[in-house]
């Protein structure tokens, strides 16, 4: 067997940002298979890299414009064959050759990153120059004058509140009235039976504002894979059936004909209706279990004659595998901010309703995934009531829904790359607050505040200053972000986590 050992020849240099190394990666063929690489940086850092598997092997990719839909089948092995991870160091690297030249890019560990320097001087052997550098964390201790609490959407992904559009015939708190037999819903499909596993196949539509943040379809697919990886963690406790997710299709929309625009936002209810029509008209290839719209725009609804932006997601309860299989949620690309909204809305699609407003183990106030309350670690998992509702719905689904469509099922079963490993706290805060600053016409730097009493709770503050005052918004740390020395956040818990073993 052959092992590929990636040896880095180091040239030390200094810069204003701190110490960085210029390296010339060379792959040496020795023992082992191509699925494993040993990246030896120095005597203290050795990465044992393995290939990552995160996508369906055959994926439908749609480029949608006003004139036409171009559908292509993307063999994701061309993406996955270049992606490696180290489960111990939480490294995520892309290695590929272009015109015979090796490119290495990504995360070496929590602090070190590597990227090609195409404009740099080649080595004597013609190898590409790379920069190995330490990430600088900005932690300015600004005084807290006020707490930013107005005119921002709640951090949780929200479906329509039952108080907004509640009707006696509705499936609480779903968007539609209880479905009748003619709609071919879960309640009328088949007799109940025990289901052990359910791989939920997703087709994700990235709207025009969202996908403009990515330079290529490969970048978009990779970003969505990390998002789905994050939502998978919210369903780890689910049993009988176990729930996992697989991306089987992606639409890169260049003309959002399914969107209903109003004053710079998209109206949620009308957009969900049009999205359902968009699906029924055959614009989504294959037969995914759920079609999810991820949008970079503000969602809104009209209440009492006023535009209300306090909504971040919408879904049809028990819509999975029916004609009502659509859902939607906000995201601020490339911040991975929409992971909770996606997990919450897909929970509705699978049959879970909001947790009850009472007492007991499933109480709304305990803050599980299907509540808007912040229950700390509870927010990263389903309540027993939600799991029971999903089981009941899943047991009635037809066999065609529960069987996987792809010939080979490469879905995310290991959290090899998490959002917090891909983005710094400073950059995350700048993305989260960008919309607020634009709306308020404020020019200000945004910085994170990470006092230990907050990071221990997997939270931090994103702050900006205006008129000699500092305004802050408390946000959750992303899964994979560092909260204490040698510790990271996972499902709201700060401790030492080994992601790939979960």
XYZ file of C-alpha atoms in Angstrom, residues 198-204 244-249 287-292 321 401-406:
26
model
C -34.414 7.487 7.782
C -31.927 9.287 5.559
C -33.702 12.548 4.710
C -32.796 13.574 1.186
C -32.577 17.341 0.735
C -32.699 19.562 -2.310
C -31.507 23.021 -1.275
C -29.457 11.590 9.062
C -29.428 14.009 6.142
C -28.037 13.889 2.646
C -27.894 16.609 -0.006
C -29.125 15.105 -3.282
C -29.667 18.366 -5.173
C -37.552 13.098 -5.827
C -36.116 14.718 -2.678
C -37.894 14.285 0.636
C -37.652 17.996 1.515
C -37.018 21.080 -0.634
C -35.395 23.833 1.420
C -42.570 13.412 1.019
C -39.928 7.915 0.732
C -37.840 5.949 3.188
C -35.629 4.282 0.572
C -32.579 6.165 -0.659
C -32.481 7.230 -4.290
C -28.726 7.548 -4.839
